[in-house]
Amino acid sequence: MQVIEHKPVIAIKLGGSVLSKLSSLFYESIKDLQKYYHVVLVHGGGPEITAMLNKLAIESTFINGQRKTTKKVFGVVEQVLKGKVNSELTHQLNLAGINAIGLSGYDAHLLKASIMDEGSLGYVGKIEEVNLTLLNNLLSLNYVPVIAPLATTNKGEKLNVNADLAASAIAEALEVEKLVFVTDVPGILKEGKIVSRVTKEEILHYIETGIIHGGMIPKVQAALSVLQLNIKEVMIVGCQDTIIQDGEMQGTHITEGGGVEAV
């Protein structure tokens, strides 16, 4: 249960494809967000993992959007997520004046998981438990946890976790006010304008009519799946822009109900 006083919590998911594109405006806006929210960041690292696997000539396949993770693949996943992506992102946040602390799911048993399907996926996990005591303590001290989506089982086996699913599980456990997906576009676009507010039904209509297309489809589908949890609002924001201005969140707000508003 959420026990942090004074400010609500917001969870931000950074896809691996946007990490190299984050602008100074983005980092500044994380600092601004802290005036209004406690902030938790969860990141992926898919492109960097794939690049390293290719460099090492290690075969890698995907099954229903999940990377099949053999022991050999897991060694690379762990090295890239924990040793490179997490440390660099944490470093950049600290350079921007944000008290960020890098973590993986191993640290203080932050993320406990079960093996999803060892036969087809290998060492891929589903989050079963989040160490809220650790996160609440860090947030109450105004730290920004930066979490790499790695977890352990109750037996101590290390697992790779899909970053979207990790962010969703952490957001649900923390009872966040919003879960924010950072993408390479500033939100859902309609006729070149950002749709500031949209409902689940309207998104499905936009997909049917082609307004939402290509790479935006899996992003909004991930957002819709989160609304089935105890999370009232999901947002899609851009990696090159400020995500809060005059106390108002920028981008597209997605809820179960409401109406469309273009800006």
Tab-separated table of C-alpha atoms in Angstrom:
chain	number	residue	atom	x	y	z
A	1	MET	CA	0.000	0.000	0.000
A	2	GLN	CA	1.159	3.521	-0.765
A	3	VAL	CA	2.580	5.053	2.414
A	4	ILE	CA	4.546	8.018	1.088
A	5	GLU	CA	3.274	11.353	2.340
A	6	HIS	CA	3.019	14.758	0.694
A	7	LYS	CA	3.469	13.881	-3.008
A	8	PRO	CA	1.941	11.237	-5.283
A	9	VAL	CA	4.178	8.814	-7.157
A	10	ILE	CA	4.723	8.727	-10.909
A	11	ALA	CA	6.464	5.867	-12.737
A	12	ILE	CA	8.314	6.533	-15.994
A	13	LYS	CA	9.267	3.810	-18.463
A	14	LEU	CA	12.141	4.541	-20.850
A	15	GLY	CA	12.426	2.219	-23.825
A	16	GLY	CA	15.881	1.196	-24.946
A	17	SER	CA	15.356	2.870	-28.314
A	18	VAL	CA	14.991	6.359	-26.774
A	19	LEU	CA	17.866	6.292	-24.298
A	20	SER	CA	20.374	7.738	-26.760
A	21	LYS	CA	17.890	10.448	-27.814
A	22	LEU	CA	17.081	11.953	-24.412
A	23	SER	CA	17.527	15.723	-24.530
A	24	SER	CA	18.655	18.156	-21.852
A	25	LEU	CA	15.023	19.334	-21.739
A	26	PHE	CA	13.980	15.831	-20.747
A	27	TYR	CA	16.438	15.674	-17.857
A	28	GLU	CA	15.424	19.152	-16.708
A	29	SER	CA	11.772	18.128	-16.761
A	30	ILE	CA	12.493	15.145	-14.489
A	31	LYS	CA	13.871	17.648	-11.997
A	32	ASP	CA	10.733	19.785	-12.401
A	33	LEU	CA	8.539	16.709	-11.919
A	34	GLN	CA	10.036	16.217	-8.480
A	35	LYS	CA	8.340	19.414	-7.317
A	36	TYR	CA	4.997	17.649	-7.734
A	37	TYR	CA	5.735	13.902	-7.655
A	38	HIS	CA	8.006	11.220	-6.319
A	39	VAL	CA	9.586	9.719	-9.458
A	40	VAL	CA	10.557	6.127	-10.271
A	41	LEU	CA	12.292	5.284	-13.576
A	42	VAL	CA	12.319	1.865	-15.250
A	43	HIS	CA	14.395	1.367	-18.393
A	44	GLY	CA	14.868	-1.165	-21.150
A	45	GLY	CA	17.900	-1.713	-23.324
A	46	GLY	CA	16.805	-3.867	-26.241
A	47	PRO	CA	18.831	-2.253	-29.055
A	48	GLU	CA	22.052	-2.257	-27.005
A	49	ILE	CA	21.495	-5.881	-26.005
A	50	THR	CA	20.884	-6.893	-29.621
A	51	ALA	CA	23.984	-5.017	-30.780
A	52	MET	CA	26.172	-6.756	-28.188
A	53	LEU	CA	24.698	-10.186	-28.994
A	54	ASN	CA	25.404	-9.601	-32.685
A	55	LYS	CA	28.940	-8.470	-31.893
A	56	LEU	CA	29.528	-11.672	-29.919
A	57	ALA	CA	27.773	-13.812	-32.574
A	58	ILE	CA	25.218	-15.079	-30.042
A	59	GLU	CA	21.882	-16.042	-31.577
A	60	SER	CA	18.838	-14.240	-30.202
A	61	THR	CA	15.176	-14.770	-31.047
A	62	PHE	CA	11.869	-13.251	-29.931
A	63	ILE	CA	8.688	-15.124	-29.061
A	64	ASN	CA	5.527	-13.001	-28.751
A	65	GLY	CA	7.631	-9.908	-28.119
A	66	GLN	CA	9.772	-11.536	-25.425
A	67	ARG	CA	13.469	-12.189	-25.958
A	68	LYS	CA	14.292	-15.887	-25.555
A	69	THR	CA	16.938	-15.801	-22.847
A	70	THR	CA	19.370	-18.695	-22.671
A	71	LYS	CA	22.162	-18.680	-20.085
A	72	LYS	CA	24.538	-17.273	-22.688
A	73	VAL	CA	22.048	-14.568	-23.728
A	74	PHE	CA	21.316	-13.734	-20.101
A	75	GLY	CA	24.983	-12.996	-19.434
A	76	VAL	CA	24.867	-10.308	-22.120
A	77	VAL	CA	21.470	-8.968	-20.989
A	78	GLU	CA	22.780	-8.570	-17.441
A	79	GLN	CA	26.030	-6.966	-18.571
A	80	VAL	CA	24.280	-4.422	-20.806
A	81	LEU	CA	21.322	-3.538	-18.570
A	82	LYS	CA	23.131	-3.414	-15.245
A	83	GLY	CA	26.674	-2.546	-16.235
A	84	LYS	CA	26.105	-0.114	-19.077
A	85	VAL	CA	22.577	1.249	-19.551
A	86	ASN	CA	21.636	1.612	-15.890
A	87	SER	CA	24.919	3.180	-14.841
A	88	GLU	CA	24.985	5.630	-17.756
A	89	LEU	CA	21.359	6.736	-17.292
A	90	THR	CA	21.902	7.176	-13.556
A	91	HIS	CA	25.058	9.181	-14.260
A	92	GLN	CA	23.256	11.499	-16.704
A	93	LEU	CA	20.441	12.110	-14.216
A	94	ASN	CA	22.934	12.980	-11.493
A	95	LEU	CA	24.744	15.355	-13.847
A	96	ALA	CA	21.394	17.112	-14.300
A	97	GLY	CA	21.166	17.676	-10.548
A	98	ILE	CA	18.821	14.774	-9.798
A	99	ASN	CA	19.577	12.448	-6.875
A	100	ALA	CA	19.258	9.249	-8.885
A	101	ILE	CA	20.262	5.840	-7.594
A	102	GLY	CA	20.774	2.909	-9.955
A	103	LEU	CA	19.216	-0.419	-9.019
A	104	SER	CA	18.423	-3.780	-10.508
A	105	GLY	CA	15.814	-6.190	-9.250
A	106	TYR	CA	18.550	-8.076	-7.393
A	107	ASP	CA	19.243	-5.218	-4.999
A	108	ALA	CA	17.645	-5.780	-1.581
A	109	HIS	CA	15.302	-8.275	-3.274
A	110	LEU	CA	13.653	-5.398	-5.125
A	111	LEU	CA	11.952	-7.579	-7.749
A	112	LYS	CA	10.922	-11.181	-7.107
A	113	ALA	CA	9.734	-13.122	-10.129
A	114	SER	CA	8.649	-16.539	-11.336
A	115	ILE	CA	9.844	-18.193	-14.533
A	116	MET	CA	7.256	-17.560	-17.260
A	117	ASP	CA	7.897	-20.480	-19.616
A	118	GLU	CA	11.342	-22.007	-19.305
A	119	GLY	CA	10.766	-24.391	-22.198
A	120	SER	CA	10.187	-21.689	-24.809
A	121	LEU	CA	11.533	-18.470	-23.238
A	122	GLY	CA	14.333	-19.633	-20.965
A	123	TYR	CA	15.310	-17.289	-18.144
A	124	VAL	CA	12.457	-14.800	-18.541
A	125	GLY	CA	10.439	-13.778	-15.520
A	126	LYS	CA	7.072	-12.427	-14.478
A	127	ILE	CA	7.158	-10.042	-11.497
A	128	GLU	CA	5.427	-11.509	-8.450
A	129	GLU	CA	6.575	-9.165	-5.700
A	130	VAL	CA	8.043	-5.661	-5.381
A	131	ASN	CA	10.023	-4.530	-2.331
A	132	LEU	CA	7.912	-1.512	-1.463
A	133	THR	CA	9.818	-0.820	1.742
A	134	LEU	CA	12.988	-0.152	-0.238
A	135	LEU	CA	11.269	2.043	-2.836
A	136	ASN	CA	9.224	3.981	-0.287
A	137	ASN	CA	12.321	4.670	1.810
A	138	LEU	CA	14.254	5.951	-1.207
A	139	LEU	CA	11.347	8.074	-2.429
A	140	SER	CA	10.766	9.581	1.008
A	141	LEU	CA	14.384	10.798	0.880
A	142	ASN	CA	13.738	12.319	-2.581
A	143	TYR	CA	15.916	9.832	-4.439
A	144	VAL	CA	14.901	8.766	-7.945
A	145	PRO	CA	15.254	4.976	-8.237
A	146	VAL	CA	16.489	3.981	-11.713
A	147	ILE	CA	15.570	0.335	-12.162
A	148	ALA	CA	17.005	-2.230	-14.576
A	149	PRO	CA	14.398	-4.959	-15.279
A	150	LEU	CA	16.259	-7.927	-13.822
A	151	ALA	CA	14.774	-10.091	-11.077
A	152	THR	CA	15.375	-13.200	-8.994
A	153	THR	CA	13.218	-16.168	-8.072
A	154	ASN	CA	12.697	-17.321	-4.503
A	155	LYS	CA	15.473	-19.839	-5.182
A	156	GLY	CA	17.862	-17.086	-6.266
A	157	GLU	CA	17.769	-17.709	-10.023
A	158	LYS	CA	18.383	-14.559	-12.058
A	159	LEU	CA	15.769	-13.634	-14.666
A	160	ASN	CA	15.322	-11.175	-17.515
A	161	VAL	CA	12.015	-9.255	-17.383
A	162	ASN	CA	10.308	-7.347	-20.189
A	163	ALA	CA	10.737	-3.654	-19.282
A	164	ASP	CA	7.106	-2.738	-20.041
A	165	LEU	CA	5.883	-5.538	-17.771
A	166	ALA	CA	8.373	-4.587	-15.054
A	167	ALA	CA	7.274	-0.938	-15.179
A	168	SER	CA	3.617	-1.965	-15.026
A	169	ALA	CA	4.182	-4.263	-12.034
A	170	ILE	CA	6.162	-1.598	-10.161
A	171	ALA	CA	3.547	1.056	-10.980
A	172	GLU	CA	0.715	-1.169	-9.771
A	173	ALA	CA	2.532	-2.082	-6.543
A	174	LEU	CA	3.286	1.581	-5.783
A	175	GLU	CA	-0.277	2.634	-6.657
A	176	VAL	CA	1.118	5.403	-8.832
A	177	GLU	CA	-0.940	8.337	-10.017
A	178	LYS	CA	0.384	7.922	-13.563
A	179	LEU	CA	2.545	5.560	-15.581
A	180	VAL	CA	4.401	7.432	-18.326
A	181	PHE	CA	5.826	5.794	-21.454
A	182	VAL	CA	8.613	7.879	-23.017
A	183	THR	CA	8.753	7.475	-26.807
A	184	ASP	CA	10.374	9.101	-29.834
A	185	VAL	CA	7.196	11.106	-30.548
A	186	PRO	CA	5.575	13.705	-28.243
A	187	GLY	CA	2.293	11.796	-27.968
A	188	ILE	CA	-0.479	10.388	-30.131
A	189	LEU	CA	-0.767	12.574	-33.220
A	190	LYS	CA	-3.945	13.325	-35.188
A	191	GLU	CA	-3.565	15.479	-38.302
A	192	GLY	CA	-0.167	16.589	-37.028
A	193	LYS	CA	-1.457	17.722	-33.628
A	194	ILE	CA	-0.958	16.046	-30.268
A	195	VAL	CA	-4.127	14.476	-28.881
A	196	SER	CA	-3.873	15.545	-25.252
A	197	ARG	CA	-6.611	13.277	-23.864
A	198	VAL	CA	-7.991	10.044	-25.255
A	199	THR	CA	-9.961	7.034	-24.029
A	200	LYS	CA	-9.432	3.329	-24.565
A	201	GLU	CA	-12.366	3.179	-27.008
A	202	GLU	CA	-11.048	6.124	-29.014
A	203	ILE	CA	-7.611	4.529	-29.277
A	204	LEU	CA	-9.117	1.330	-30.678
A	205	HIS	CA	-10.997	3.467	-33.232
A	206	TYR	CA	-7.783	5.325	-34.140
A	207	ILE	CA	-6.019	2.009	-34.768
A	208	GLU	CA	-8.900	0.776	-36.945
A	209	THR	CA	-8.910	3.952	-39.034
A	210	GLY	CA	-5.124	4.184	-39.349
A	211	ILE	CA	-4.679	7.391	-37.327
A	212	ILE	CA	-2.512	5.302	-35.003
A	213	HIS	CA	-0.219	3.133	-37.104
A	214	GLY	CA	3.211	1.524	-37.347
A	215	GLY	CA	5.426	1.623	-34.279
A	216	MET	CA	2.873	3.601	-32.253
A	217	ILE	CA	0.482	0.606	-32.158
A	218	PRO	CA	2.521	-1.526	-29.707
A	219	LYS	CA	3.144	1.561	-27.565
A	220	VAL	CA	-0.555	2.312	-27.121
A	221	GLN	CA	-1.359	-1.384	-26.690
A	222	ALA	CA	1.120	-1.469	-23.799
A	223	ALA	CA	-0.595	1.608	-22.365
A	224	LEU	CA	-4.038	0.018	-22.679
A	225	SER	CA	-2.914	-3.161	-20.927
A	226	VAL	CA	-1.829	-1.055	-17.946
A	227	LEU	CA	-5.309	0.461	-17.602
A	228	GLN	CA	-6.578	-3.017	-16.740
A	229	LEU	CA	-4.517	-2.781	-13.555
A	230	ASN	CA	-5.215	-0.372	-10.694
A	231	ILE	CA	-3.668	2.517	-12.625
A	232	LYS	CA	-6.064	5.293	-13.583
A	233	GLU	CA	-3.974	7.143	-16.144
A	234	VAL	CA	-1.240	6.268	-18.608
A	235	MET	CA	0.678	8.829	-20.644
A	236	ILE	CA	2.732	8.850	-23.823
A	237	VAL	CA	5.336	11.620	-23.942
A	238	GLY	CA	8.330	12.539	-26.093
A	239	CYS	CA	11.993	11.989	-25.266
A	240	GLN	CA	13.156	15.307	-26.737
A	241	ASP	CA	10.660	17.624	-25.072
A	242	THR	CA	9.829	18.858	-21.616
A	243	ILE	CA	7.238	16.549	-20.087
A	244	ILE	CA	5.903	19.072	-17.588
A	245	GLN	CA	5.208	22.768	-18.088
A	246	ASP	CA	3.754	25.131	-15.481
A	247	GLY	CA	2.818	22.100	-13.401
A	248	GLU	CA	0.902	20.437	-16.254
A	249	MET	CA	2.014	17.160	-17.815
A	250	GLN	CA	2.588	17.340	-21.579
A	251	GLY	CA	1.836	14.592	-24.102
A	252	THR	CA	-1.170	12.281	-24.428
A	253	HIS	CA	-3.216	11.292	-21.360
A	254	ILE	CA	-4.935	7.910	-21.754
A	255	THR	CA	-7.815	6.934	-19.462
A	256	GLU	CA	-10.745	4.519	-19.444
A	257	GLY	CA	-13.219	7.379	-19.914
A	258	GLY	CA	-13.241	11.039	-20.959
A	259	GLY	CA	-12.939	12.749	-24.318
A	260	VAL	CA	-10.570	13.709	-27.095
A	261	GLU	CA	-8.824	17.040	-26.932
A	262	ALA	CA	-6.248	18.105	-29.529
A	263	VAL	CA	-3.638	20.767	-28.856
